PDB file of C-alpha atoms in Angstrom:
ATOM      1  CA  MET A 118      61.566  21.779 -49.101  1.00  0.00           C
ATOM      2  CA  THR A 119      62.195  18.351 -47.595  1.00  0.00           C
ATOM      3  CA  HIS A 120      59.442  16.752 -45.509  1.00  0.00           C
ATOM      4  CA  LEU A 121      60.097  14.214 -42.748  1.00  0.00           C
ATOM      5  CA  THR A 122      57.603  11.704 -41.424  1.00  0.00           C
ATOM      6  CA  ILE A 123      57.367  12.383 -37.698  1.00  0.00           C
ATOM      7  CA  GLU A 124      55.264  11.240 -34.731  1.00  0.00           C
ATOM      8  CA  PRO A 125      54.863  14.281 -32.448  1.00  0.00           C
ATOM      9  CA  SER A 126      53.383  13.703 -28.992  1.00  0.00           C
ATOM     10  CA  ILE A 127      51.120  16.741 -29.392  1.00  0.00           C
ATOM     11  CA  LEU A 128      49.475  18.536 -32.303  1.00  0.00           C
ATOM     12  CA  TYR A 129      49.211  22.101 -30.990  1.00  0.00           C
ATOM     13  CA  VAL A 130      50.287  23.719 -34.248  1.00  0.00           C
ATOM     14  CA  GLY A 131      49.475  27.215 -32.981  1.00  0.00           C
ATOM     15  CA  THR A 132      46.060  27.925 -31.476  1.00  0.00           C
ATOM     16  CA  PRO A 133      44.693  30.654 -29.177  1.00  0.00           C
ATOM     17  CA  VAL A 134      44.661  30.111 -25.428  1.00  0.00           C
ATOM     18  CA  GLU A 135      41.341  30.296 -23.586  1.00  0.00           C
ATOM     19  CA  LEU A 136      40.558  30.518 -19.886  1.00  0.00           C
ATOM     20  CA  LEU A 137      37.286  28.741 -19.108  1.00  0.00           C
ATOM     21  CA  SER A 138      35.392  29.760 -16.009  1.00  0.00           C
ATOM     22  CA  THR A 139      32.752  27.304 -14.758  1.00  0.00           C
ATOM     23  CA  GLU A 140      30.770  26.765 -11.577  1.00  0.00           C
ATOM     24  CA  ASN A 141      31.698  24.081  -9.044  1.00  0.00           C
ATOM     25  CA  SER A 142      29.070  22.072  -7.166  1.00  0.00           C
ATOM     26  CA  ASP A 143      29.601  24.159  -4.011  1.00  0.00           C
ATOM     27  CA  GLY A 144      28.925  27.457  -5.791  1.00  0.00           C
ATOM     28  CA  THR A 145      32.582  28.448  -6.138  1.00  0.00           C
ATOM     29  CA  PHE A 146      34.160  28.872  -9.553  1.00  0.00           C
ATOM     30  CA  ASN A 147      36.858  27.047 -11.463  1.00  0.00           C
ATOM     31  CA  LEU A 148      39.236  28.631 -13.981  1.00  0.00           C
ATOM     32  CA  ALA A 149      41.033  26.401 -16.467  1.00  0.00           C
ATOM     33  CA  PRO A 150      43.398  27.152 -19.353  1.00  0.00           C
ATOM     34  CA  MET A 151      42.941  25.293 -22.618  1.00  0.00           C
ATOM     35  CA  SER A 152      43.816  25.725 -26.289  1.00  0.00           C
ATOM     36  CA  SER A 153      41.608  23.338 -28.244  1.00  0.00           C
ATOM     37  CA  ALA A 154      38.770  25.570 -29.403  1.00  0.00           C
ATOM     38  CA  TRP A 155      37.360  26.866 -32.666  1.00  0.00           C
ATOM     39  CA  ALA A 156      34.305  28.837 -33.709  1.00  0.00           C
ATOM     40  CA  LEU A 157      31.477  27.660 -35.949  1.00  0.00           C
ATOM     41  CA  GLY A 158      29.193  30.644 -36.339  1.00  0.00           C
ATOM     42  CA  GLU A 159      27.868  31.442 -32.862  1.00  0.00           C
ATOM     43  CA  VAL A 160      29.032  28.113 -31.442  1.00  0.00           C
ATOM     44  CA  VAL A 161      32.496  27.527 -30.005  1.00  0.00           C
ATOM     45  CA  VAL A 162      33.631  23.897 -30.036  1.00  0.00           C
ATOM     46  CA  LEU A 163      35.854  22.959 -27.111  1.00  0.00           C
ATOM     47  CA  GLY A 164      38.034  19.891 -26.655  1.00  0.00           C
ATOM     48  CA  LEU A 165      38.474  19.023 -22.966  1.00  0.00           C
ATOM     49  CA  GLY A 166      40.194  16.291 -21.012  1.00  0.00           C
ATOM     50  CA  ALA A 167      37.767  13.681 -19.699  1.00  0.00           C
ATOM     51  CA  GLU A 168      39.028  13.821 -16.095  1.00  0.00           C
ATOM     52  CA  GLY A 169      39.130  17.597 -15.645  1.00  0.00           C
ATOM     53  CA  GLN A 170      36.947  19.645 -13.336  1.00  0.00           C
ATOM     54  CA  THR A 171      35.700  21.765 -16.245  1.00  0.00           C
ATOM     55  CA  VAL A 172      33.956  18.819 -17.906  1.00  0.00           C
ATOM     56  CA  ALA A 173      32.537  17.659 -14.580  1.00  0.00           C
ATOM     57  CA  ASN A 174      31.091  21.134 -14.073  1.00  0.00           C
ATOM     58  CA  LEU A 175      29.678  21.531 -17.571  1.00  0.00           C
ATOM     59  CA  ARG A 176      27.884  18.190 -17.451  1.00  0.00           C
ATOM     60  CA  GLN A 177      25.915  19.428 -14.433  1.00  0.00           C
ATOM     61  CA  ARG A 178      25.968  23.218 -14.852  1.00  0.00           C
ATOM     62  CA  PRO A 179      26.326  24.159 -18.529  1.00  0.00           C
ATOM     63  CA  ASP A 180      27.042  27.874 -18.177  1.00  0.00           C
ATOM     64  CA  LEU A 181      30.606  29.087 -18.763  1.00  0.00           C
ATOM     65  CA  VAL A 182      32.699  32.023 -19.883  1.00  0.00           C
ATOM     66  CA  ILE A 183      35.339  31.648 -22.580  1.00  0.00           C
ATOM     67  CA  ASN A 184      37.976  34.285 -21.790  1.00  0.00           C
ATOM     68  CA  PHE A 185      40.715  35.146 -24.286  1.00  0.00           C
ATOM     69  CA  PRO A 186      43.954  36.393 -22.698  1.00  0.00           C
ATOM     70  CA  SER A 187      46.398  38.652 -24.503  1.00  0.00           C
ATOM     71  CA  PRO A 188      50.101  37.723 -24.824  1.00  0.00           C
ATOM     72  CA  GLU A 189      51.303  39.612 -21.740  1.00  0.00           C
ATOM     73  CA  LEU A 190      49.087  37.387 -19.573  1.00  0.00           C
ATOM     74  CA  TRP A 191      51.001  34.222 -20.397  1.00  0.00           C
ATOM     75  CA  ARG A 192      52.614  34.057 -16.958  1.00  0.00           C
ATOM     76  CA  ASN A 193      49.187  34.265 -15.320  1.00  0.00           C
ATOM     77  CA  VAL A 194      47.995  31.394 -17.507  1.00  0.00           C
ATOM     78  CA  GLU A 195      51.072  29.333 -16.709  1.00  0.00           C
ATOM     79  CA  ARG A 196      50.565  29.761 -12.957  1.00  0.00           C
ATOM     80  CA  ILE A 197      47.491  27.544 -13.138  1.00  0.00           C
ATOM     81  CA  ALA A 198      48.565  25.323 -16.032  1.00  0.00           C
ATOM     82  CA  GLY A 199      49.770  22.666 -13.579  1.00  0.00           C
ATOM     83  CA  CYS A 200      46.736  22.971 -11.300  1.00  0.00           C
ATOM     84  CA  THR A 201      43.467  21.100 -11.274  1.00  0.00           C
ATOM     85  CA  GLY A 202      40.267  22.079  -9.540  1.00  0.00           C
ATOM     86  CA  ARG A 203      39.408  18.417  -9.077  1.00  0.00           C
ATOM     87  CA  GLY A 204      40.215  16.897  -5.727  1.00  0.00           C
ATOM     88  CA  PRO A 205      41.516  14.375  -5.145  1.00  0.00           C
ATOM     89  CA  VAL A 206      43.746  14.737  -8.197  1.00  0.00           C
ATOM     90  CA  PRO A 207      42.895  12.052 -10.787  1.00  0.00           C
ATOM     91  CA  GLU A 208      45.484   9.300 -10.925  1.00  0.00           C
ATOM     92  CA  SER A 209      46.484  10.163 -14.481  1.00  0.00           C
ATOM     93  CA  LYS A 210      47.437  13.693 -13.356  1.00  0.00           C
ATOM     94  CA  GLN A 211      49.121  12.991 -10.035  1.00  0.00           C
ATOM     95  CA  ASP A 212      52.656  13.042 -11.408  1.00  0.00           C
ATOM     96  CA  ARG A 213      52.464  16.643 -12.703  1.00  0.00           C
ATOM     97  CA  PHE A 214      49.356  18.369 -11.330  1.00  0.00           C
ATOM     98  CA  ARG A 215      48.315  19.618  -7.915  1.00  0.00           C
ATOM     99  CA  TYR A 216      44.901  20.388  -6.506  1.00  0.00           C
ATOM    100  CA  GLU A 217      44.149  24.113  -6.353  1.00  0.00           C
ATOM    101  CA  PRO A 218      40.602  25.335  -5.692  1.00  0.00           C
ATOM    102  CA  ALA A 219      41.488  29.064  -5.735  1.00  0.00           C
ATOM    103  CA  LYS A 220      42.343  29.370  -9.415  1.00  0.00           C
ATOM    104  CA  PHE A 221      41.631  33.099  -9.845  1.00  0.00           C
ATOM    105  CA  GLU A 222      43.798  34.022  -6.872  1.00  0.00           C
ATOM    106  CA  THR A 223      46.591  31.657  -7.907  1.00  0.00           C
ATOM    107  CA  ALA A 224      46.615  33.083 -11.438  1.00  0.00           C
ATOM    108  CA  GLY A 225      46.552  36.665 -10.157  1.00  0.00           C
ATOM    109  CA  LEU A 226      43.412  37.401 -12.174  1.00  0.00           C
ATOM    110  CA  THR A 227      40.225  39.229 -11.232  1.00  0.00           C
ATOM    111  CA  PRO A 228      36.702  37.734 -11.448  1.00  0.00           C
ATOM    112  CA  VAL A 229      33.970  40.147 -12.514  1.00  0.00           C
ATOM    113  CA  PRO A 230      30.246  39.342 -12.728  1.00  0.00           C
ATOM    114  CA  SER A 231      28.781  38.089 -15.973  1.00  0.00           C
ATOM    115  CA  GLU A 232      25.415  39.311 -17.253  1.00  0.00           C
ATOM    116  CA  LEU A 233      23.705  36.131 -18.468  1.00  0.00           C
ATOM    117  CA  VAL A 234      25.585  33.268 -16.780  1.00  0.00           C
ATOM    118  CA  ARG A 235      26.748  32.551 -13.219  1.00  0.00           C
ATOM    119  CA  PRO A 236      30.490  31.948 -13.807  1.00  0.00           C
ATOM    120  CA  PRO A 237      32.485  35.205 -13.734  1.00  0.00           C
ATOM    121  CA  ARG A 238      34.478  36.785 -16.511  1.00  0.00           C
ATOM    122  CA  VAL A 239      38.211  37.457 -16.244  1.00  0.00           C
ATOM    123  CA  ALA A 240      38.606  41.221 -15.997  1.00  0.00           C
ATOM    124  CA  GLU A 241      42.088  41.261 -17.522  1.00  0.00           C
ATOM    125  CA  CYS A 242      41.072  39.397 -20.700  1.00  0.00           C
ATOM    126  CA  PRO A 243      40.223  41.748 -23.605  1.00  0.00           C
ATOM    127  CA  LEU A 244      37.664  39.324 -25.084  1.00  0.00           C
ATOM    128  CA  GLN A 245      35.088  37.399 -23.046  1.00  0.00           C
ATOM    129  CA  PHE A 246      32.329  35.123 -24.373  1.00  0.00           C
ATOM    130  CA  GLU A 247      29.454  34.267 -22.045  1.00  0.00           C
ATOM    131  CA  ALA A 248      28.221  30.889 -23.244  1.00  0.00           C
ATOM    132  CA  ARG A 249      26.188  27.777 -22.483  1.00  0.00           C
ATOM    133  CA  ALA A 250      27.190  24.198 -23.269  1.00  0.00           C
ATOM    134  CA  VAL A 251      24.429  22.718 -25.421  1.00  0.00           C
ATOM    135  CA  ASP A 252      26.150  19.420 -26.222  1.00  0.00           C
ATOM    136  CA  VAL A 253      28.771  17.521 -24.208  1.00  0.00           C
ATOM    137  CA  ARG A 254      29.926  14.146 -25.504  1.00  0.00           C
ATOM    138  CA  LEU A 255      32.948  11.861 -25.605  1.00  0.00           C
ATOM    139  CA  ASP A 256      35.116  11.826 -28.714  1.00  0.00           C
ATOM    140  CA  ALA A 257      35.368   8.717 -30.890  1.00  0.00           C
ATOM    141  CA  ALA A 258      38.306   7.313 -28.907  1.00  0.00           C
ATOM    142  CA  GLY A 259      36.707   8.028 -25.533  1.00  0.00           C
ATOM    143  CA  ASN A 260      39.631  10.107 -24.248  1.00  0.00           C
ATOM    144  CA  PHE A 261      38.277  13.648 -24.511  1.00  0.00           C
ATOM    145  CA  PHE A 262      34.988  15.470 -24.364  1.00  0.00           C
ATOM    146  CA  VAL A 263      33.808  17.596 -27.273  1.00  0.00           C
ATOM    147  CA  VAL A 264      31.686  20.486 -26.040  1.00  0.00           C
ATOM    148  CA  GLN A 265      29.521  22.718 -28.221  1.00  0.00           C
ATOM    149  CA  ALA A 266      29.054  26.032 -26.434  1.00  0.00           C
ATOM    150  CA  LYS A 267      26.492  28.536 -27.724  1.00  0.00           C
ATOM    151  CA  VAL A 268      27.790  32.091 -27.274  1.00  0.00           C
ATOM    152  CA  LEU A 269      25.195  34.276 -25.548  1.00  0.00           C
ATOM    153  CA  ARG A 270      27.046  37.570 -25.156  1.00  0.00           C
ATOM    154  CA  VAL A 271      30.429  38.998 -26.188  1.00  0.00           C
ATOM    155  CA  HIS A 272      32.374  41.553 -24.165  1.00  0.00           C
ATOM    156  CA  ALA A 273      35.338  43.353 -25.738  1.00  0.00           C
ATOM    157  CA  ASP A 274      37.832  45.901 -24.450  1.00  0.00           C
ATOM    158  CA  GLU A 275      36.916  49.152 -26.206  1.00  0.00           C
ATOM    159  CA  ARG A 276      40.491  49.468 -27.402  1.00  0.00           C
ATOM    160  CA  VAL A 277      40.149  46.416 -29.653  1.00  0.00           C
ATOM    161  CA  VAL A 278      36.819  47.419 -31.211  1.00  0.00           C
ATOM    162  CA  VAL A 279      36.528  49.383 -34.451  1.00  0.00           C
ATOM    163  CA  PRO A 280      34.872  52.615 -33.241  1.00  0.00           C
ATOM    164  CA  GLY A 281      31.131  52.738 -33.800  1.00  0.00           C
ATOM    165  CA  THR A 282      30.877  49.068 -34.798  1.00  0.00           C
ATOM    166  CA  SER A 283      30.724  45.559 -33.329  1.00  0.00           C
ATOM    167  CA  TYR A 284      33.874  44.522 -35.192  1.00  0.00           C
ATOM    168  CA  VAL A 285      37.043  43.486 -33.412  1.00  0.00           C
ATOM    169  CA  ASP A 286      39.948  45.374 -34.942  1.00  0.00           C
ATOM    170  CA  PRO A 287      42.525  42.723 -35.947  1.00  0.00           C
ATOM    171  CA  ALA A 288      45.259  45.364 -35.908  1.00  0.00           C
ATOM    172  CA  ALA A 289      44.534  46.116 -32.244  1.00  0.00           C
ATOM    173  CA  TRP A 290      43.733  42.665 -30.862  1.00  0.00           C
ATOM    174  CA  SER A 291      46.380  39.965 -30.513  1.00  0.00           C
ATOM    175  CA  PRO A 292      45.554  36.602 -28.895  1.00  0.00           C
ATOM    176  CA  LEU A 293      47.919  34.542 -26.791  1.00  0.00           C
ATOM    177  CA  ILE A 294      48.989  31.607 -28.982  1.00  0.00           C
ATOM    178  CA  TYR A 295      49.914  28.128 -27.728  1.00  0.00           C
ATOM    179  CA  ASN A 296      52.443  26.748 -30.207  1.00  0.00           C
ATOM    180  CA  PHE A 297      53.757  23.246 -29.420  1.00  0.00           C
ATOM    181  CA  ARG A 298      53.627  24.048 -25.682  1.00  0.00           C
ATOM    182  CA  HIS A 299      55.293  27.438 -26.031  1.00  0.00           C
ATOM    183  CA  TYR A 300      53.539  30.802 -25.724  1.00  0.00           C
ATOM    184  CA  PHE A 301      53.590  33.343 -28.551  1.00  0.00           C
ATOM    185  CA  GLY A 302      51.822  36.514 -29.650  1.00  0.00           C
ATOM    186  CA  LEU A 303      51.006  37.469 -33.229  1.00  0.00           C
ATOM    187  CA  GLY A 304      53.627  38.942 -35.512  1.00  0.00           C
ATOM    188  CA  GLN A 305      53.206  41.711 -38.060  1.00  0.00           C
ATOM    189  CA  GLU A 306      50.126  41.518 -40.267  1.00  0.00           C
ATOM    190  CA  LEU A 307      50.844  39.930 -43.653  1.00  0.00           C
ATOM    191  CA  GLY A 308      47.594  40.685 -45.471  1.00  0.00           C
ATOM    192  CA  GLU A 309      43.852  40.244 -45.286  1.00  0.00           C
ATOM    193  CA  SER A 310      41.309  37.681 -46.475  1.00  0.00           C
ATOM    194  CA  PHE A 311      38.928  38.566 -49.308  1.00  0.00           C
ATOM    195  CA  ARG A 312      36.156  37.948 -46.743  1.00  0.00           C
ATOM    196  CA  THR A 313      37.350  40.559 -44.256  1.00  0.00           C
ATOM    197  CA  GLU A 314      34.781  42.972 -42.858  1.00  0.00           C
ATOM    198  CA  THR A 315      37.496  45.225 -41.420  1.00  0.00           C
ATOM    199  CA  PRO A 316      39.642  46.266 -44.403  1.00  0.00           C
ATOM    200  CA  ARG A 317      42.703  48.253 -43.463  1.00  0.00           C
ATOM    201  CA  ALA A 318      41.279  51.506 -44.837  1.00  0.00           C
ATOM    202  CA  HIS A 319      38.529  51.319 -42.219  1.00  0.00           C
ATOM    203  CA  ALA A 320      40.471  49.940 -39.271  1.00  0.00           C
ATOM    204  CA  SER A 321      41.283  52.181 -36.360  1.00  0.00           C
ATOM    205  CA  ALA A 322      44.376  54.314 -36.754  1.00  0.00           C
ATOM    206  CA  GLY A 323      45.287  54.132 -33.062  1.00  0.00           C
ATOM    207  CA  PRO A 324      48.247  52.208 -31.635  1.00  0.00           C
ATOM    208  CA  ALA A 325      47.962  48.434 -31.578  1.00  0.00           C
ATOM    209  CA  LEU A 326      47.054  46.864 -28.248  1.00  0.00           C
ATOM    210  CA  HIS A 327      48.743  43.745 -26.867  1.00  0.00           C
ATOM    211  CA  ARG A 328      51.470  43.549 -29.474  1.00  0.00           C
TER     212      ARG A 328
END
């Protein structure tokens, strides 16, 4: 194995895509794709561009929904990837982005009411986290905002849940992966962690969903 020293323009080494729904100041709702998120217990940490509408919304109205699309929804995600809900378009985005207030319609996705927060969930996404931003601050370089979102309620398509439990079946659920600006799904399972709470002997025997 020979390693090269490189200077990539991005560091998306393969992370799940999320669709964040937030509330605009006029009571309408924004929907934004992103892929810089990770979970720490019941908190999801989000990395967001400083000039986006999502950050502007969360600083004033902290409720949001973190929706997780499956691989077949990649085209829907891409339809709004070049859109911003912020008008006028910030100068740094004017060369590649356009203003689009109707994100759900443009993406071809369906808003459905949440139970604990005002922003809607995305009906087509198998996993949906209702959440509230409890900390929103600039990163060390001042280019991005780091948001800590406390998850309040989790909704899961019944087909990806181990029957009779609150466990997501990893053999049935496959996230949409953003890998150096290309979209992928998961491949065949290779094995399981010693910490798994869904060992294969207890996972559902039904056909995998979103493979």
